[in-house]
């Protein structure tokens, strides 16, 4: 059985529409597919109906950005309800914070004679749920304030520069509570990206149900280490390509991560 449990569409920062993603999954002979857009459930109804037609088992999912202390972590949730008022209200607050922060960045930039309007940036945003620094960077390049995206970040958008404004920090503990409340399964995405590995233990204490050991950024030894760690704690082991449709570092191509059958079966026996 072939599964890919971590993917993005145009509803967040992916480049494939829900329909195109499912078509590709069909060509890649994927049996179980979960789409986990950043902070939005917008693509799920389309993915679900396309999967039904394609004979692919669909698992509803999302990837939520939050913090443990000062460190950003991404928590995947599987088997989420698609009409939960509680979840949607939370996502709406995340969205409002993104837009608030975007506007603050523009105010900061104005102080250093960078003249960008909200419309200049909006032009580069295809999904509000992912609106952020990358879109400001594109607008900065477009208007000639920087020669490249990389330079735009370096000059204006990283901590210590004029346009850096952090997003509101949501505690991972709160996000875990919310996911458990809506009876979904919380899984830590790409744990290898976390600098302070001791955070993993506190997340488990707060209700984490699994860990994404199989991810393109992990070397074989990391995968083995996370697998062992999860097994000792009776946690689920999941995996996915983190496909975004592009060739960005850290993102795989759809279906490129082989997850062992026992992990897939264990996951399917637990998820809604
Ligand atoms: P945000 O969520 O708005 O803070 O933006 C974070 C995103 O910006 C990350 O997912 C990266 O894709 C991108 N990013 C962060 N730092 C850089 C950088 N130095 N150069 C290019 N892209 C970056
Ligand atoms: Fe992403
Ligand atoms: Fe992520
Ligand atoms: Zn992702």
Coordinates of N, CA and C in Angstrom, one line a residue, residues 15-172:
X15 N 1.6 24.6 -5.4 CA 1.3 25.2 -6.8 C 0.3 24.3 -7.5
X16 N -0.1 23.1 -6.9 CA -1.1 22.3 -7.6 C -2.4 22.6 -7.0
X17 N -3.4 22.6 -7.9 CA -4.8 22.7 -7.4 C -5.2 21.4 -6.9
X18 N -6.3 21.4 -6.0 CA -6.7 20.1 -5.5 C -6.9 19.0 -6.6
X19 N -7.6 19.4 -7.7 CA -7.9 18.4 -8.7 C -6.6 17.9 -9.3
X20 N -5.6 18.8 -9.6 CA -4.4 18.4 -10.3 C -3.6 17.5 -9.3
X21 N -3.6 17.8 -8.0 CA -2.9 17.0 -7.1 C -3.4 15.5 -7.0
X22 N -4.7 15.4 -7.0 CA -5.3 14.0 -7.0 C -5.0 13.3 -8.3
X23 N -5.1 14.0 -9.4 CA -4.7 13.4 -10.7 C -3.3 12.8 -10.7
X24 N -2.4 13.6 -10.1 CA -1.0 13.2 -10.0 C -0.9 12.0 -9.0
X25 N -1.6 12.0 -7.9 CA -1.6 10.9 -7.0 C -2.1 9.6 -7.7
X26 N -3.1 9.8 -8.6 CA -3.6 8.6 -9.3 C -2.5 8.1 -10.2
X27 N -1.8 9.0 -10.9 CA -0.7 8.5 -11.8 C 0.4 7.8 -11.0
X28 N 0.6 8.3 -9.8 CA 1.7 7.8 -9.0 C 1.3 6.5 -8.2
X29 N 0.0 6.1 -8.5 CA -0.5 4.9 -7.8 C -0.5 5.0 -6.3
X30 N -0.9 6.1 -5.8 CA -1.0 6.3 -4.4 C -2.4 5.8 -3.9
X31 N -2.4 5.0 -2.8 CA -3.6 4.4 -2.3 C -4.3 5.2 -1.2
X32 N -3.4 5.9 -0.4 CA -3.9 6.7 0.7 C -3.3 8.1 0.6
X33 N -4.2 9.1 0.6 CA -3.7 10.5 0.4 C -4.2 11.4 1.5
X34 N -3.3 12.2 2.1 CA -3.8 13.3 3.0 C -3.2 14.6 2.5
X35 N -4.0 15.6 2.4 CA -3.6 16.9 2.1 C -3.6 17.7 3.4
X36 N -2.4 18.4 3.6 CA -2.2 19.1 4.9 C -1.8 20.5 4.7
X37 N -2.7 21.3 4.1 CA -2.4 22.7 3.8 C -2.1 23.5 5.1
X38 N -1.3 24.5 5.0 CA -1.0 25.3 6.2 C -2.2 26.1 6.7
X39 N -2.6 25.9 7.9 CA -3.7 26.7 8.5 C -5.0 26.9 7.8
X40 N -5.3 26.0 6.9 CA -6.6 26.1 6.2 C -7.1 24.7 5.8
X41 N -8.5 24.6 5.9 CA -9.1 23.4 5.4 C -9.8 23.5 4.1
X42 N -9.5 24.7 3.4 CA -10.3 25.1 2.2 C -10.3 24.0 1.1
X43 N -9.2 23.3 0.9 CA -9.1 22.4 -0.2 C -9.7 21.0 0.1
X44 N -10.1 20.7 1.3 CA -10.5 19.4 1.7 C -11.7 18.8 1.0
X45 N -12.8 19.6 0.9 CA -14.0 19.1 0.2 C -13.6 18.7 -1.3
X46 N -12.8 19.5 -2.0 CA -12.5 19.1 -3.4 C -11.6 17.9 -3.4
X47 N -10.6 17.8 -2.5 CA -9.7 16.7 -2.5 C -10.6 15.4 -2.2
X48 N -11.5 15.5 -1.2 CA -12.3 14.3 -0.8 C -13.1 13.8 -2.0
X49 N -13.7 14.7 -2.8 CA -14.6 14.2 -3.9 C -13.7 13.7 -5.0
X50 N -12.6 14.3 -5.3 CA -11.7 13.9 -6.3 C -11.1 12.5 -6.0
X51 N -10.8 12.3 -4.7 CA -10.2 11.0 -4.3 C -11.3 9.9 -4.4
X52 N -12.5 10.2 -4.1 CA -13.6 9.3 -4.2 C -13.7 8.8 -5.7
X53 N -13.7 9.7 -6.6 CA -13.7 9.3 -8.0 C -12.5 8.5 -8.5
X54 N -11.4 8.8 -7.9 CA -10.1 8.2 -8.3 C -9.9 6.9 -7.6
X55 N -10.7 6.5 -6.6 CA -10.5 5.3 -5.8 C -9.4 5.4 -4.9
X56 N -9.1 6.6 -4.4 CA -8.0 6.8 -3.4 C -8.6 7.0 -2.0
X57 N -8.0 6.4 -1.0 CA -8.5 6.6 0.3 C -8.0 8.0 0.8
X58 N -9.0 8.8 1.2 CA -8.7 10.2 1.6 C -8.7 10.3 3.1
X59 N -7.7 11.0 3.6 CA -7.6 11.3 5.1 C -7.6 12.8 5.2
X60 N -8.5 13.4 5.9 CA -8.5 14.9 6.0 C -7.4 15.3 6.9
X61 N -6.7 16.4 6.6 CA -5.6 16.9 7.3 C -5.3 18.4 7.3
X62 N -4.4 18.8 8.1 CA -4.0 20.2 8.1 C -2.6 20.3 8.8
X63 N -1.9 21.3 8.5 CA -0.6 21.6 9.2 C -0.7 22.9 9.8
X64 N -0.6 22.9 11.2 CA -0.8 24.2 11.9 C 0.6 24.7 12.5
X65 N 0.9 25.9 12.2 CA 2.1 26.5 12.7 C 1.9 27.0 14.2
X66 N 2.8 26.7 15.1 CA 2.7 27.2 16.4 C 4.0 27.2 17.1
X67 N 4.1 27.5 18.4 CA 5.4 27.6 19.0 C 5.5 26.8 20.3
X68 N 6.8 26.3 20.5 CA 7.1 25.8 21.8 C 8.2 26.8 22.3
X69 N 8.0 27.6 23.4 CA 8.9 28.7 23.7 C 9.0 29.6 22.5
X70 N 10.3 29.8 22.1 CA 10.5 30.7 21.0 C 10.6 30.0 19.6
X71 N 10.5 28.7 19.7 CA 10.7 27.9 18.5 C 9.4 27.6 17.7
X72 N 9.4 27.8 16.4 CA 8.3 27.5 15.6 C 8.2 26.0 15.3
X73 N 7.1 25.4 15.6 CA 6.9 23.9 15.2 C 5.6 23.8 14.4
X74 N 5.6 22.8 13.6 CA 4.4 22.5 12.7 C 3.8 21.2 13.2
X75 N 2.5 21.3 13.5 CA 1.8 20.2 14.0 C 0.7 19.8 12.9
X76 N 0.8 18.5 12.5 CA -0.2 18.0 11.6 C -1.3 17.4 12.3
X77 N -2.5 17.6 11.8 CA -3.7 16.9 12.5 C -4.4 16.1 11.4
X78 N -4.7 14.9 11.8 CA -5.4 14.0 10.8 C -6.8 13.6 11.3
X79 N -7.7 13.4 10.3 CA -9.0 13.0 10.7 C -9.8 14.2 11.3
X80 N -9.5 15.4 10.8 CA -10.2 16.6 11.3 C -11.6 16.7 10.7
X81 N -12.5 17.1 11.6 CA -13.9 17.3 11.0 C -13.9 18.5 10.1
X82 N -14.7 18.5 9.0 CA -14.6 19.6 8.0 C -15.6 20.7 8.3
X83 N -16.4 20.5 9.4 CA -17.3 21.6 9.7 C -17.3 22.0 11.2
X84 N -16.1 21.9 11.8 CA -16.0 22.2 13.2 C -15.9 23.7 13.4
X85 N -16.9 24.3 14.1 CA -16.9 25.7 14.3 C -15.6 26.1 15.1
X86 N -15.3 25.2 16.1 CA -14.1 25.5 16.9 C -12.8 25.6 16.1
X87 N -12.6 24.7 15.3 CA -11.4 24.7 14.5 C -11.4 25.9 13.5
X88 N -12.5 26.1 12.9 CA -12.6 27.2 11.9 C -12.4 28.6 12.6
X89 N -12.9 28.7 13.8 CA -12.8 30.0 14.5 C -11.3 30.2 14.8
X90 N -10.6 29.1 15.2 CA -9.2 29.2 15.5 C -8.4 29.6 14.2
X91 N -8.7 29.0 13.1 CA -8.0 29.3 11.9 C -8.3 30.7 11.4
X92 N -9.5 31.2 11.7 CA -9.8 32.6 11.3 C -9.0 33.6 12.1
X93 N -8.7 33.2 13.4 CA -7.8 34.1 14.2 C -6.4 34.1 13.6
X94 N -5.9 32.9 13.2 CA -4.6 32.8 12.7 C -4.5 33.7 11.4
X95 N -5.5 33.6 10.6 CA -5.6 34.4 9.3 C -5.5 35.9 9.6
X96 N -6.4 36.3 10.6 CA -6.4 37.7 10.9 C -5.1 38.2 11.4
X97 N -4.4 37.4 12.1 CA -3.0 37.7 12.6 C -2.0 37.9 11.5
X98 N -2.1 37.0 10.5 CA -1.2 37.1 9.4 C -1.4 38.4 8.6
X99 N -2.7 38.8 8.5 CA -3.0 40.1 7.7 C -2.6 41.3 8.5
X100 N -2.8 41.2 9.9 CA -2.4 42.3 10.8 C -0.9 42.5 10.7
X101 N -0.2 41.4 10.7 CA 1.3 41.4 10.7 C 1.8 42.0 9.3
X102 N 1.2 41.5 8.3 CA 1.5 42.0 6.9 C 1.5 43.5 6.8
X103 N 0.4 44.1 7.4 CA 0.2 45.5 7.3 C 1.2 46.2 8.2
X104 N 1.6 45.6 9.3 CA 2.6 46.2 10.2 C 4.0 46.2 9.5
X105 N 4.2 45.1 8.8 CA 5.5 45.1 8.0 C 5.6 46.3 7.1
X106 N 4.5 46.6 6.4 CA 4.5 47.7 5.4 C 4.7 49.0 6.1
X107 N 4.1 49.2 7.3 CA 4.3 50.4 8.1 C 5.8 50.6 8.5
X108 N 6.4 49.5 8.9 CA 7.8 49.5 9.3 C 8.7 49.9 8.1
X109 N 8.3 49.3 6.9 CA 9.1 49.5 5.7 C 9.0 51.0 5.2
X110 N 7.8 51.6 5.5 CA 7.6 53.0 5.1 C 8.6 53.9 5.8
X111 N 8.9 53.5 7.0 CA 9.8 54.3 7.9 C 11.2 54.4 7.3
X112 N 11.5 53.4 6.5 CA 12.9 53.4 5.9 C 12.8 53.7 4.4
X113 N 11.7 54.4 4.0 CA 11.5 54.9 2.6 C 11.3 53.8 1.6
X114 N 10.7 52.7 2.1 CA 10.3 51.7 1.2 C 8.8 51.8 1.0
X115 N 8.4 52.1 -0.3 CA 7.0 52.5 -0.5 C 6.3 51.3 -1.1
X116 N 5.7 50.4 -0.3 CA 4.9 49.3 -0.8 C 3.5 49.4 -0.2
X117 N 2.5 49.2 -1.1 CA 1.1 49.3 -0.6 C 0.6 47.9 -0.3
X118 N -0.5 47.8 0.4 CA -1.0 46.4 0.6 C -1.4 45.8 -0.7
X119 N -1.9 46.6 -1.7 CA -2.2 46.0 -3.0 C -1.0 45.5 -3.7
X120 N 0.1 46.2 -3.6 CA 1.4 45.7 -4.2 C 1.7 44.3 -3.7
X121 N 1.4 44.0 -2.4 CA 1.8 42.7 -1.9 C 0.6 41.7 -2.2
X122 N -0.6 42.1 -2.1 CA -1.7 41.3 -2.4 C -1.7 40.6 -3.8
X123 N -1.2 41.4 -4.7 CA -1.0 40.9 -6.0 C -0.2 39.6 -6.1
X124 N 0.7 39.4 -5.1 CA 1.6 38.2 -5.1 C 1.0 37.0 -4.2
X125 N -0.1 37.3 -3.6 CA -0.7 36.3 -2.7 C -1.8 35.5 -3.4
X126 N -1.6 34.1 -3.5 CA -2.7 33.4 -4.1 C -3.6 32.8 -3.0
X127 N -3.1 32.6 -1.8 CA -3.9 32.2 -0.7 C -3.6 32.9 0.6
X128 N -4.7 33.5 1.1 CA -4.4 34.3 2.3 C -3.9 33.5 3.5
X129 N -4.3 32.2 3.5 CA -3.9 31.4 4.7 C -2.3 31.3 4.8
X130 N -1.6 31.5 3.7 CA -0.2 31.4 3.7 C 0.5 32.8 3.5
X131 N -0.3 33.9 3.5 CA 0.2 35.2 3.3 C 1.3 35.6 4.3
X132 N 2.4 36.0 3.8 CA 3.5 36.3 4.8 C 4.7 37.0 4.1
X133 N 5.8 36.8 4.7 CA 7.1 37.4 4.2 C 7.4 37.0 2.8
X134 N 7.2 35.8 2.3 CA 7.6 35.5 1.0 C 6.9 36.4 -0.1
X135 N 5.7 36.8 0.3 CA 4.9 37.7 -0.7 C 5.4 39.1 -0.6
X136 N 5.8 39.6 0.6 CA 6.4 40.9 0.7 C 7.7 40.9 -0.1
X137 N 8.5 39.8 0.1 CA 9.8 39.7 -0.6 C 9.6 39.8 -2.1
X138 N 8.6 39.1 -2.7 CA 8.3 39.2 -4.1 C 8.0 40.6 -4.5
X139 N 7.1 41.3 -3.7 CA 6.8 42.6 -4.1 C 8.0 43.6 -4.0
X140 N 8.9 43.3 -3.1 CA 10.1 44.2 -3.0 C 11.0 44.0 -4.2
X141 N 11.0 42.8 -4.7 CA 11.8 42.5 -5.9 C 11.1 43.2 -7.1
X142 N 9.8 43.0 -7.2 CA 9.0 43.5 -8.3 C 9.2 45.0 -8.4
X143 N 9.2 45.7 -7.2 CA 9.3 47.1 -7.3 C 10.7 47.7 -7.2
X144 N 11.7 46.7 -7.3 CA 13.1 47.2 -7.5 C 13.8 47.5 -6.2
X145 N 13.3 47.1 -5.1 CA 14.0 47.3 -3.8 C 15.0 46.3 -3.5
X146 N 15.0 45.2 -4.2 CA 16.0 44.2 -4.0 C 16.1 43.4 -5.3
X147 N 17.4 42.9 -5.5 CA 17.6 42.1 -6.8 C 17.1 40.7 -6.8
X148 N 16.9 40.1 -5.6 CA 16.4 38.8 -5.5 C 15.6 38.6 -4.2
X149 N 14.8 37.5 -4.2 CA 14.0 37.2 -3.0 C 15.0 37.0 -1.8
X150 N 16.1 36.3 -2.0 CA 17.0 36.1 -1.0 C 17.5 37.5 -0.4
X151 N 17.9 38.4 -1.3 CA 18.3 39.7 -0.8 C 17.2 40.5 -0.1
X152 N 16.0 40.3 -0.6 CA 14.8 41.0 0.0 C 14.7 40.6 1.4
X153 N 14.8 39.3 1.7 CA 14.8 38.8 3.1 C 16.0 39.3 3.9
X154 N 17.2 39.2 3.3 CA 18.4 39.6 4.0 C 18.3 41.1 4.4
X155 N 17.8 41.9 3.5 CA 17.8 43.4 3.7 C 16.7 43.8 4.6
X156 N 15.5 43.2 4.4 CA 14.3 43.8 5.0 C 13.5 42.9 5.9
X157 N 13.6 41.6 5.8 CA 12.6 40.7 6.5 C 13.1 39.8 7.5
X158 N 14.4 39.7 7.7 CA 14.8 38.7 8.8 C 14.9 39.5 10.1
X159 N 14.9 38.8 11.2 CA 15.1 39.4 12.5 C 16.3 40.4 12.6
X160 N 16.1 41.6 13.1 CA 17.2 42.5 13.2 C 17.1 43.5 12.0
X161 N 16.3 43.3 11.1 CA 16.1 44.3 10.0 C 14.8 45.1 10.2
X162 N 14.7 46.2 9.4 CA 13.6 47.2 9.6 C 12.2 46.6 9.4
X163 N 12.1 45.6 8.5 CA 10.7 45.2 8.2 C 10.3 43.9 8.9
X164 N 11.1 43.5 9.9 CA 10.8 42.2 10.6 C 9.7 42.4 11.6
X165 N 8.6 41.7 11.5 CA 7.6 41.8 12.5 C 7.2 40.3 12.7
X166 N 7.3 39.8 14.0 CA 6.9 38.4 14.2 C 5.4 38.2 14.2
X167 N 5.0 37.0 13.9 CA 3.6 36.6 14.0 C 3.3 36.4 15.5
X168 N 2.0 36.5 15.8 CA 1.6 36.2 17.2 C 2.0 34.7 17.4
X169 N 2.6 34.5 18.6 CA 3.0 33.1 18.9 C 1.8 32.3 19.6
X170 N 1.4 31.2 19.0 CA 0.3 30.4 19.5 C 1.1 29.2 20.2
X171 N 0.8 28.9 21.4 CA 1.4 27.8 22.1 C 1.0 26.4 21.5
X172 N 2.0 25.6 21.2 CA 1.7 24.3 20.7 C 0.7 23.5 21.6

